[in-house]
mmCIF file of C-alpha atoms in Angstrom:
data_model
loop_
_atom_site.group_PDB
_atom_site.id
_atom_site.type_symbol
_atom_site.label_atom_id
_atom_site.label_comp_id
_atom_site.label_asym_id
_atom_site.label_seq_id
_atom_site.Cartn_x
_atom_site.Cartn_y
_atom_site.Cartn_z
ATOM 1 C CA VAL A 1388 -15.598 -31.296 11.956
ATOM 2 C CA ALA A 1389 -14.038 -28.993 14.474
ATOM 3 C CA ALA A 1390 -13.117 -25.389 13.548
ATOM 4 C CA PRO A 1391 -9.525 -24.672 13.373
ATOM 5 C CA SER A 1392 -8.127 -22.897 16.384
ATOM 6 C CA LEU A 1393 -7.170 -19.243 16.131
ATOM 7 C CA ALA A 1394 -3.603 -20.109 17.046
ATOM 8 C CA ALA A 1395 -3.421 -22.341 14.129
ATOM 9 C CA SER A 1396 -4.482 -19.727 11.584
ATOM 10 C CA PRO A 1397 -2.028 -17.634 9.681
ATOM 11 C CA ILE A 1398 -3.148 -14.469 11.470
ATOM 12 C CA GLY A 1399 -3.307 -15.955 14.942
ATOM 13 C CA ALA A 1400 0.204 -17.383 14.332
ATOM 14 C CA VAL A 1401 1.747 -13.824 13.798
ATOM 15 C CA LYS A 1402 -0.256 -12.080 16.562
ATOM 16 C CA PRO A 1403 2.470 -12.592 19.247
ATOM 17 C CA GLY A 1404 4.874 -10.614 16.956
ATOM 18 C CA VAL A 1405 2.500 -7.569 17.039
ATOM 19 C CA LEU A 1406 2.875 -5.299 20.195
ATOM 20 C CA ARG A 1407 1.516 -2.204 21.649
ATOM 21 C CA VAL A 1408 3.946 0.793 21.886
ATOM 22 C CA VAL A 1409 3.553 3.336 24.713
ATOM 23 C CA VAL A 1410 5.593 6.525 25.155
ATOM 24 C CA ALA A 1411 5.224 7.854 28.689
ATOM 25 C CA PRO A 1412 6.933 10.161 31.075
ATOM 26 C CA ALA A 1413 9.563 8.243 32.940
ATOM 27 C CA GLN A 1414 8.372 9.908 36.240
ATOM 28 C CA GLY A 1415 5.114 11.802 37.182
ATOM 29 C CA GLU A 1416 2.157 12.576 35.018
ATOM 30 C CA GLY A 1417 1.931 13.976 31.683
ATOM 31 C CA PRO A 1418 0.894 13.443 28.238
ATOM 32 C CA GLY A 1419 1.568 10.182 26.560
ATOM 33 C CA ALA A 1420 1.247 8.338 23.266
ATOM 34 C CA SER A 1421 0.119 4.904 22.167
ATOM 35 C CA GLY A 1422 0.337 2.896 18.990
ATOM 36 C CA THR A 1423 1.433 -0.422 17.418
ATOM 37 C CA ALA A 1424 4.761 -2.107 16.385
ATOM 38 C CA PHE A 1425 5.699 -5.455 15.011
ATOM 39 C CA LYS A 1426 8.700 -7.720 15.175
ATOM 40 C CA VAL A 1427 11.109 -7.963 12.195
ATOM 41 C CA GLY A 1428 14.055 -9.519 13.887
ATOM 42 C CA PRO A 1429 15.473 -10.438 17.288
ATOM 43 C CA GLY A 1430 14.955 -7.462 19.516
ATOM 44 C CA LEU A 1431 13.913 -5.278 16.491
ATOM 45 C CA TYR A 1432 10.439 -3.704 16.012
ATOM 46 C CA VAL A 1433 9.051 -1.320 13.268
ATOM 47 C CA THR A 1434 6.508 1.335 14.064
ATOM 48 C CA ASN A 1435 5.634 4.955 12.716
ATOM 49 C CA ARG A 1436 7.732 7.773 13.477
ATOM 50 C CA HIS A 1437 4.917 9.970 14.731
ATOM 51 C CA VAL A 1438 3.945 7.322 17.342
ATOM 52 C CA ILE A 1439 7.282 7.602 19.189
ATOM 53 C CA ALA A 1440 7.710 11.403 18.598
ATOM 54 C CA LEU A 1441 7.334 12.330 22.300
ATOM 55 C CA ALA A 1442 10.467 10.191 22.831
ATOM 56 C CA SER A 1443 12.555 13.037 21.735
ATOM 57 C CA HIS A 1444 11.654 15.024 24.720
ATOM 58 C CA GLU A 1445 13.755 14.646 27.887
ATOM 59 C CA GLY A 1446 12.258 12.311 30.539
ATOM 60 C CA TYR A 1447 10.052 10.183 28.170
ATOM 61 C CA GLN A 1448 10.598 6.383 27.769
ATOM 62 C CA VAL A 1449 9.367 4.106 24.939
ATOM 63 C CA TRP A 1450 7.844 0.797 26.112
ATOM 64 C CA LEU A 1451 6.887 -2.350 24.197
ATOM 65 C CA VAL A 1452 3.851 -4.069 25.797
ATOM 66 C CA PRO A 1453 3.691 -7.832 24.669
ATOM 67 C CA SER A 1454 0.394 -9.692 23.913
ATOM 68 C CA THR A 1455 1.217 -12.822 25.846
ATOM 69 C CA PRO A 1456 -0.621 -12.893 29.144
ATOM 70 C CA GLY A 1457 1.500 -12.117 32.139
ATOM 71 C CA ALA A 1458 4.357 -10.753 30.194
ATOM 72 C CA ARG A 1459 5.960 -7.477 31.488
ATOM 73 C CA PRO A 1460 6.633 -4.345 29.316
ATOM 74 C CA GLU A 1461 9.987 -3.969 28.054
ATOM 75 C CA PRO A 1462 11.788 -0.518 27.661
ATOM 76 C CA ALA A 1463 12.863 0.104 24.225
ATOM 77 C CA GLU A 1464 15.209 2.656 22.487
ATOM 78 C CA VAL A 1465 14.743 4.328 19.100
ATOM 79 C CA ARG A 1466 17.461 2.976 16.875
ATOM 80 C CA ALA A 1467 16.531 4.676 13.614
ATOM 81 C CA GLN A 1468 13.828 6.861 12.118
ATOM 82 C CA THR A 1469 13.256 8.524 8.776
ATOM 83 C CA ALA A 1470 10.885 11.485 7.432
ATOM 84 C CA LYS A 1471 8.979 8.800 5.615
ATOM 85 C CA ASP A 1472 7.236 8.126 9.002
ATOM 86 C CA LEU A 1473 9.006 4.940 10.022
ATOM 87 C CA ALA A 1474 10.968 4.073 12.920
ATOM 88 C CA LEU A 1475 13.014 1.054 14.121
ATOM 89 C CA LEU A 1476 12.942 0.278 17.884
ATOM 90 C CA HIS A 1477 15.521 -2.006 19.757
ATOM 91 C CA ALA A 1478 14.606 -3.808 23.087
ATOM 92 C CA ASP A 1479 15.422 -7.074 24.808
ATOM 93 C CA ASP A 1480 14.058 -9.828 22.643
ATOM 94 C CA ILE A 1481 10.291 -10.467 23.380
ATOM 95 C CA PRO A 1482 9.104 -13.860 22.448
ATOM 96 C CA GLY A 1483 7.090 -13.983 19.304
ATOM 97 C CA PRO A 1484 7.678 -14.600 15.571
ATOM 98 C CA ALA A 1485 9.549 -12.002 13.426
ATOM 99 C CA LEU A 1486 6.827 -11.208 10.529
ATOM 100 C CA ARG A 1487 7.801 -11.918 7.030
ATOM 101 C CA PHE A 1488 7.034 -9.728 3.995
ATOM 102 C CA ALA A 1489 5.253 -10.654 1.041
ATOM 103 C CA ALA A 1490 7.175 -10.458 -2.365
ATOM 104 C CA GLY A 1491 5.939 -7.842 -4.684
ATOM 105 C CA ALA A 1492 3.013 -5.503 -4.677
ATOM 106 C CA PRO A 1493 -0.530 -7.004 -3.831
ATOM 107 C CA GLU A 1494 -3.169 -6.914 -6.409
ATOM 108 C CA ALA A 1495 -6.245 -4.596 -6.086
ATOM 109 C CA GLY A 1496 -9.226 -6.499 -4.756
ATOM 110 C CA SER A 1497 -6.950 -8.939 -2.626
ATOM 111 C CA GLY A 1498 -7.832 -9.479 1.015
ATOM 112 C CA VAL A 1499 -6.046 -7.660 3.716
ATOM 113 C CA VAL A 1500 -5.877 -7.708 7.485
ATOM 114 C CA ALA A 1501 -4.931 -4.956 9.882
ATOM 115 C CA LEU A 1502 -3.540 -5.663 13.445
ATOM 116 C CA GLY A 1503 -3.267 -2.955 16.056
ATOM 117 C CA TYR A 1504 -4.133 -1.322 19.323
ATOM 118 C CA PRO A 1505 -6.631 1.234 18.595
ATOM 119 C CA GLY A 1506 -7.809 3.393 21.768
ATOM 120 C CA GLU A 1507 -11.566 2.993 20.546
ATOM 121 C CA MET A 1508 -11.296 -0.618 21.347
ATOM 122 C CA ASP A 1509 -9.463 -0.238 24.435
ATOM 123 C CA ALA A 1510 -12.598 1.734 25.644
ATOM 124 C CA VAL A 1511 -15.123 -0.698 24.329
ATOM 125 C CA LEU A 1512 -13.289 -3.739 25.920
ATOM 126 C CA GLY A 1513 -12.463 -1.851 29.083
ATOM 127 C CA ARG A 1514 -8.822 -2.200 28.674
ATOM 128 C CA SER A 1515 -7.738 0.580 31.277
ATOM 129 C CA LYS A 1516 -4.229 -0.495 31.889
ATOM 130 C CA LEU A 1517 -2.099 -0.045 28.871
ATOM 131 C CA SER A 1518 0.707 -1.966 30.735
ATOM 132 C CA GLU A 1519 -1.203 -5.204 30.681
ATOM 133 C CA ALA A 1520 -0.882 -7.706 27.866
ATOM 134 C CA ALA A 1521 -3.674 -7.746 25.297
ATOM 135 C CA GLN A 1522 -4.238 -9.357 22.072
ATOM 136 C CA PRO A 1523 -4.123 -7.055 19.027
ATOM 137 C CA ASP A 1524 -7.410 -6.040 17.447
ATOM 138 C CA VAL A 1525 -8.142 -7.300 13.921
ATOM 139 C CA THR A 1526 -9.977 -5.439 11.061
ATOM 140 C CA VAL A 1527 -10.312 -7.066 7.542
ATOM 141 C CA GLY A 1528 -10.910 -5.565 4.197
ATOM 142 C CA ALA A 1529 -9.472 -5.382 0.817
ATOM 143 C CA LEU A 1530 -6.756 -3.450 -1.195
ATOM 144 C CA ILE A 1531 -8.464 -0.631 -3.132
ATOM 145 C CA ASN A 1532 -5.380 0.744 -4.964
ATOM 146 C CA SER A 1533 -1.619 1.304 -4.674
ATOM 147 C CA ALA A 1534 0.459 4.153 -6.107
ATOM 148 C CA VAL A 1535 3.621 6.233 -5.554
ATOM 149 C CA ALA A 1536 2.657 9.532 -3.960
ATOM 150 C CA HIS A 1537 5.042 12.470 -4.008
ATOM 151 C CA ARG A 1538 5.307 14.325 -0.717
ATOM 152 C CA GLU A 1539 7.157 17.573 -0.781
ATOM 153 C CA ASP A 1540 8.957 16.973 2.488
ATOM 154 C CA VAL A 1541 9.858 13.411 1.988
ATOM 155 C CA GLY A 1542 9.834 12.592 -1.712
ATOM 156 C CA ASP A 1543 8.241 9.497 -3.142
ATOM 157 C CA VAL A 1544 6.309 7.163 -0.894
ATOM 158 C CA PHE A 1545 4.601 3.963 -2.119
ATOM 159 C CA GLU A 1546 1.197 3.853 -0.524
ATOM 160 C CA LEU A 1547 -1.598 1.305 -0.361
ATOM 161 C CA VAL A 1548 -5.099 2.205 0.050
ATOM 162 C CA HIS A 1549 -7.316 -0.307 1.624
ATOM 163 C CA SER A 1550 -10.555 -0.790 3.382
ATOM 164 C CA ALA A 1551 -9.612 -2.507 6.700
ATOM 165 C CA SER A 1552 -10.778 -0.008 9.201
ATOM 166 C CA LEU A 1553 -8.217 2.032 11.203
ATOM 167 C CA TRP A 1554 -8.479 4.142 14.299
ATOM 168 C CA PRO A 1555 -6.058 6.265 16.408
ATOM 169 C CA GLY A 1556 -3.789 3.627 17.919
ATOM 170 C CA ASN A 1557 -3.497 1.528 14.750
ATOM 171 C CA SER A 1558 -0.431 3.448 13.583
ATOM 172 C CA GLY A 1559 2.739 1.550 13.176
ATOM 173 C CA GLY A 1560 0.886 -1.780 12.972
ATOM 174 C CA PRO A 1561 1.157 -4.212 10.092
ATOM 175 C CA LEU A 1562 -1.150 -4.571 7.154
ATOM 176 C CA LEU A 1563 -1.155 -8.301 6.269
ATOM 177 C CA ASP A 1564 -2.231 -10.476 3.451
ATOM 178 C CA LYS A 1565 -4.510 -13.466 4.507
ATOM 179 C CA CYS A 1566 -1.329 -15.684 4.934
ATOM 180 C CA GLY A 1567 0.021 -13.333 7.543
ATOM 181 C CA ARG A 1568 2.687 -11.534 5.439
ATOM 182 C CA VAL A 1569 3.490 -7.947 5.711
ATOM 183 C CA LEU A 1570 2.176 -5.757 2.823
ATOM 184 C CA GLY A 1571 2.813 -2.424 4.660
ATOM 185 C CA VAL A 1572 2.690 -0.296 7.736
ATOM 186 C CA ASN A 1573 -0.663 1.270 8.584
ATOM 187 C CA THR A 1574 -0.096 5.020 8.983
ATOM 188 C CA TRP A 1575 -3.019 7.444 8.409
ATOM 189 C CA VAL A 1576 -6.596 7.785 7.182
ATOM 190 C CA HIS A 1577 -8.097 10.057 4.560
ATOM 191 C CA THR A 1578 -11.479 11.572 5.315
ATOM 192 C CA SER A 1579 -13.688 14.263 3.529
ATOM 193 C CA GLN A 1580 -17.277 14.919 3.401
ATOM 194 C CA GLU A 1581 -17.728 13.757 -0.125
ATOM 195 C CA PHE A 1582 -15.984 10.371 0.318
ATOM 196 C CA ALA A 1583 -16.014 7.406 2.694
ATOM 197 C CA GLN A 1584 -12.932 7.014 4.905
ATOM 198 C CA GLN A 1585 -9.758 5.655 3.117
ATOM 199 C CA ASN A 1586 -7.192 3.798 5.107
ATOM 200 C CA ILE A 1587 -3.513 4.173 4.057
ATOM 201 C CA ALA A 1588 -0.376 2.075 4.675
ATOM 202 C CA ILE A 1589 3.224 2.765 3.712
ATOM 203 C CA ALA A 1590 3.981 -0.234 1.201
ATOM 204 C CA ALA A 1591 6.408 -3.036 2.178
ATOM 205 C CA ARG A 1592 9.182 -2.000 -0.226
ATOM 206 C CA ASP A 1593 9.583 1.423 1.508
ATOM 207 C CA VAL A 1594 9.773 -0.394 4.770
ATOM 208 C CA GLN A 1595 12.271 -2.944 3.539
ATOM 209 C CA ALA A 1596 14.293 -0.179 2.127
ATOM 210 C CA PHE A 1597 14.382 1.562 5.474
ATOM 211 C CA LEU A 1598 15.420 -1.612 7.259
ATOM 212 C CA GLU A 1599 18.181 -2.348 4.801
ATOM 213 C CA ALA A 1600 19.468 1.139 5.221
ATOM 214 C CA ASN A 1601 19.723 0.230 8.907
ATOM 215 C CA SER A 1602 21.553 -3.032 8.473
ATOM 216 C CA VAL A 1603 18.514 -5.240 9.039
ATOM 217 C CA THR A 1604 17.566 -7.998 6.550
ATOM 218 C CA SER A 1605 13.808 -8.439 6.296
ATOM 219 C CA GLN A 1606 12.641 -12.036 5.604
ATOM 220 C CA VAL A 1607 10.500 -12.526 2.560
ATOM 221 C CA ASP A 1608 8.122 -15.398 1.762
ATOM 222 C CA GLY A 1609 7.586 -15.287 -1.991
ATOM 223 C CA ARG A 1610 4.901 -18.160 -2.167
ATOM 224 C CA VAL A 1611 1.528 -17.717 -3.518
ATOM 225 C CA CYS A 1612 -1.289 -16.867 -1.066
ATOM 226 C CA ASN A 1613 -4.519 -18.472 -1.847
ATOM 227 C CA GLU A 1614 -7.320 -17.621 0.582
ATOM 228 C CA GLY A 1615 -4.933 -18.006 3.519
ATOM 229 C CA VAL A 1616 -2.959 -20.961 2.188
ATOM 230 C CA LEU A 1617 0.750 -20.606 0.925
ATOM 231 C CA ALA A 1618 1.710 -22.770 -1.984
ATOM 232 C CA GLY A 1619 4.302 -22.782 -4.847
ATOM 233 C CA GLY A 1620 6.514 -19.959 -5.682
ATOM 234 C CA GLU A 1621 9.820 -19.148 -3.992
ATOM 235 C CA ALA A 1622 10.936 -20.327 -0.567
ATOM 236 C CA PRO A 1623 11.167 -17.704 2.214
ATOM 237 C CA GLY A 1624 14.427 -15.777 2.044
ATOM 238 C CA PRO A 1625 16.085 -12.304 2.701
ATOM 239 C CA ALA A 1626 14.751 -9.370 0.812
ATOM 240 C CA ALA A 1627 16.785 -7.381 -1.703
ATOM 241 C CA PRO A 1628 17.778 -3.916 -0.765
ATOM 242 C CA HIS A 1629 15.922 -0.923 -2.320
ATOM 243 C CA SER A 1630 16.687 2.755 -2.139
ATOM 244 C CA GLN A 1631 18.634 4.089 0.901
ATOM 245 C CA VAL A 1632 17.001 5.994 3.775
ATOM 246 C CA SER A 1633 19.034 8.217 6.070
ATOM 247 C CA PRO A 1634 18.088 7.592 9.574
ATOM 248 C CA ALA A 1635 18.127 10.050 12.498
ATOM 249 C CA LEU A 1636 19.066 8.650 15.813
ATOM 250 C CA HIS A 1637 18.287 9.558 19.471
ATOM 251 C CA GLY A 1638 18.744 7.455 22.675
ATOM 252 C CA ARG A 1639 16.068 6.315 25.063
ATOM 253 C CA GLY A 1640 15.061 7.993 28.088
ATOM 254 C CA GLU A 1641 15.610 7.052 31.701
ATOM 255 C CA GLY A 1642 13.080 5.514 34.026
ATOM 256 C CA GLY A 1643 12.215 1.962 35.445
ATOM 257 C CA LEU A 1644 9.328 -0.384 34.898
ATOM 258 C CA ASP A 1645 7.721 0.471 38.328
ATOM 259 C CA GLY A 1646 7.063 4.010 37.322
ATOM 260 C CA PHE A 1647 5.627 2.996 33.997
ATOM 261 C CA VAL A 1648 3.225 0.601 35.530
ATOM 262 C CA LEU A 1649 2.202 3.020 38.223
ATOM 263 C CA LEU A 1650 1.582 5.846 35.766
ATOM 264 C CA LEU A 1651 -0.493 3.453 33.455
ATOM 265 C CA MET A 1652 -2.574 1.973 36.234
ATOM 266 C CA ALA A 1653 -3.956 5.324 37.084
ATOM 267 C CA GLY A 1654 -6.345 4.749 34.109
ATOM 268 C CA LEU A 1655 -6.697 6.375 30.745
ATOM 269 C CA GLY A 1656 -7.062 10.045 30.452
ATOM 270 C CA GLY A 1657 -5.759 13.539 30.298
ATOM 271 C CA CYS A 1658 -3.360 12.347 27.569
ATOM 272 C CA ALA A 1659 -3.213 12.245 23.684
ATOM 273 C CA PHE A 1660 -2.986 8.952 22.230
ATOM 274 C CA ALA A 1661 -0.795 9.469 19.270
ATOM 275 C CA GLY A 1662 -0.313 6.863 16.510
ATOM 276 C CA GLY A 1663 -3.808 6.610 15.128
ATOM 277 C CA ALA A 1664 -4.065 6.377 11.420
ATOM 278 C CA ILE A 1665 -2.542 9.709 10.148
ATOM 279 C CA TYR A 1666 0.374 11.558 8.895
ATOM 280 C CA TRP A 1667 1.343 13.338 5.838
ATOM 281 C CA ALA A 1668 -2.152 14.808 5.243
ATOM 282 C CA ASN A 1669 -1.817 17.971 3.219
ATOM 283 C CA GLN A 1670 -4.453 20.291 4.429
ATOM 284 C CA ARG A 1671 -5.112 21.778 1.036
ATOM 285 C CA GLN A 1672 -5.771 18.310 -0.398
ATOM 286 C CA ARG A 1673 -7.084 16.216 2.494
ATOM 287 C CA LYS A 1674 -8.693 16.602 5.776
ATOM 288 C CA ARG A 1675 -6.201 15.160 8.302
ATOM 289 C CA VAL A 1676 -7.602 12.790 10.945
ATOM 290 C CA GLU A 1677 -5.796 13.783 14.199
ATOM 291 C CA ALA A 1678 -4.275 10.692 16.021
ATOM 292 C CA SER A 1679 -5.624 11.654 19.426
ATOM 293 C CA SER A 1680 -8.378 10.699 21.599
ATOM 294 C CA LYS A 1681 -8.888 12.152 25.105
ATOM 295 C CA SER A 1682 -10.633 10.602 27.982
ATOM 296 C CA ALA A 1683 -10.061 10.209 31.784
ATOM 297 C CA PRO A 1684 -6.354 10.004 33.267
ATOM 298 C CA TRP A 1685 -3.928 7.334 32.433
#
């Protein structure tokens, strides 16, 4: 019996809805940032706020790089962002599915899958042109625990702790169940000398609340996921709104595709790749993993 194709698998089916995010100077050289985003509606994409932080500086442009071979990067604008480290991007619609969210919180021990564009894998696979389409990288693991954590600067955040490996560049990418439904947004890692690395995602309910606050209705699939097969339960439908999130807005920078491609074709280096797996790490409680990796020029 022939093995099923990747395209037919639940994870393979959602891959075209996961994109690389690049924030780069519109002209000339300078530091840049790279991370991951995923589609939630026509022309709408979720990522982490820290991935697109450089976009607040004059002369920087946000780009979405599709995974489809031959597709060209699309300029994007930051439609909204929140202190809970989430951002909503808008661009001309890029072909690919809008990812659906799982209904309810996952159980500890259930399988999870992380999709993203870590810089470590760019180096291993020789991906030296960030403007070129590439498939998102996949890591698998299990949900370890989930809890509401209180952050002094942002309030309560529902976090998922899991064992699917994350590296700088995974930030903003989806944490999925084995049926390809969004459980959360990968954001940071917790490391210490005493314990193994723990990978943290912002749970779907906080992401959905952020979307609802910005007039975006997330799609929910309430069926039961049994080892990658959906069965029973509720049919897919829109999410119910949760708590409100106040967004901060800013416009996109200027600059055309040609300058972006020329900048990135120079190679990888002399820049910091933000968007790894980090954010709210309190230095008194955790050792924060910096979301940067330096190599030779862009």
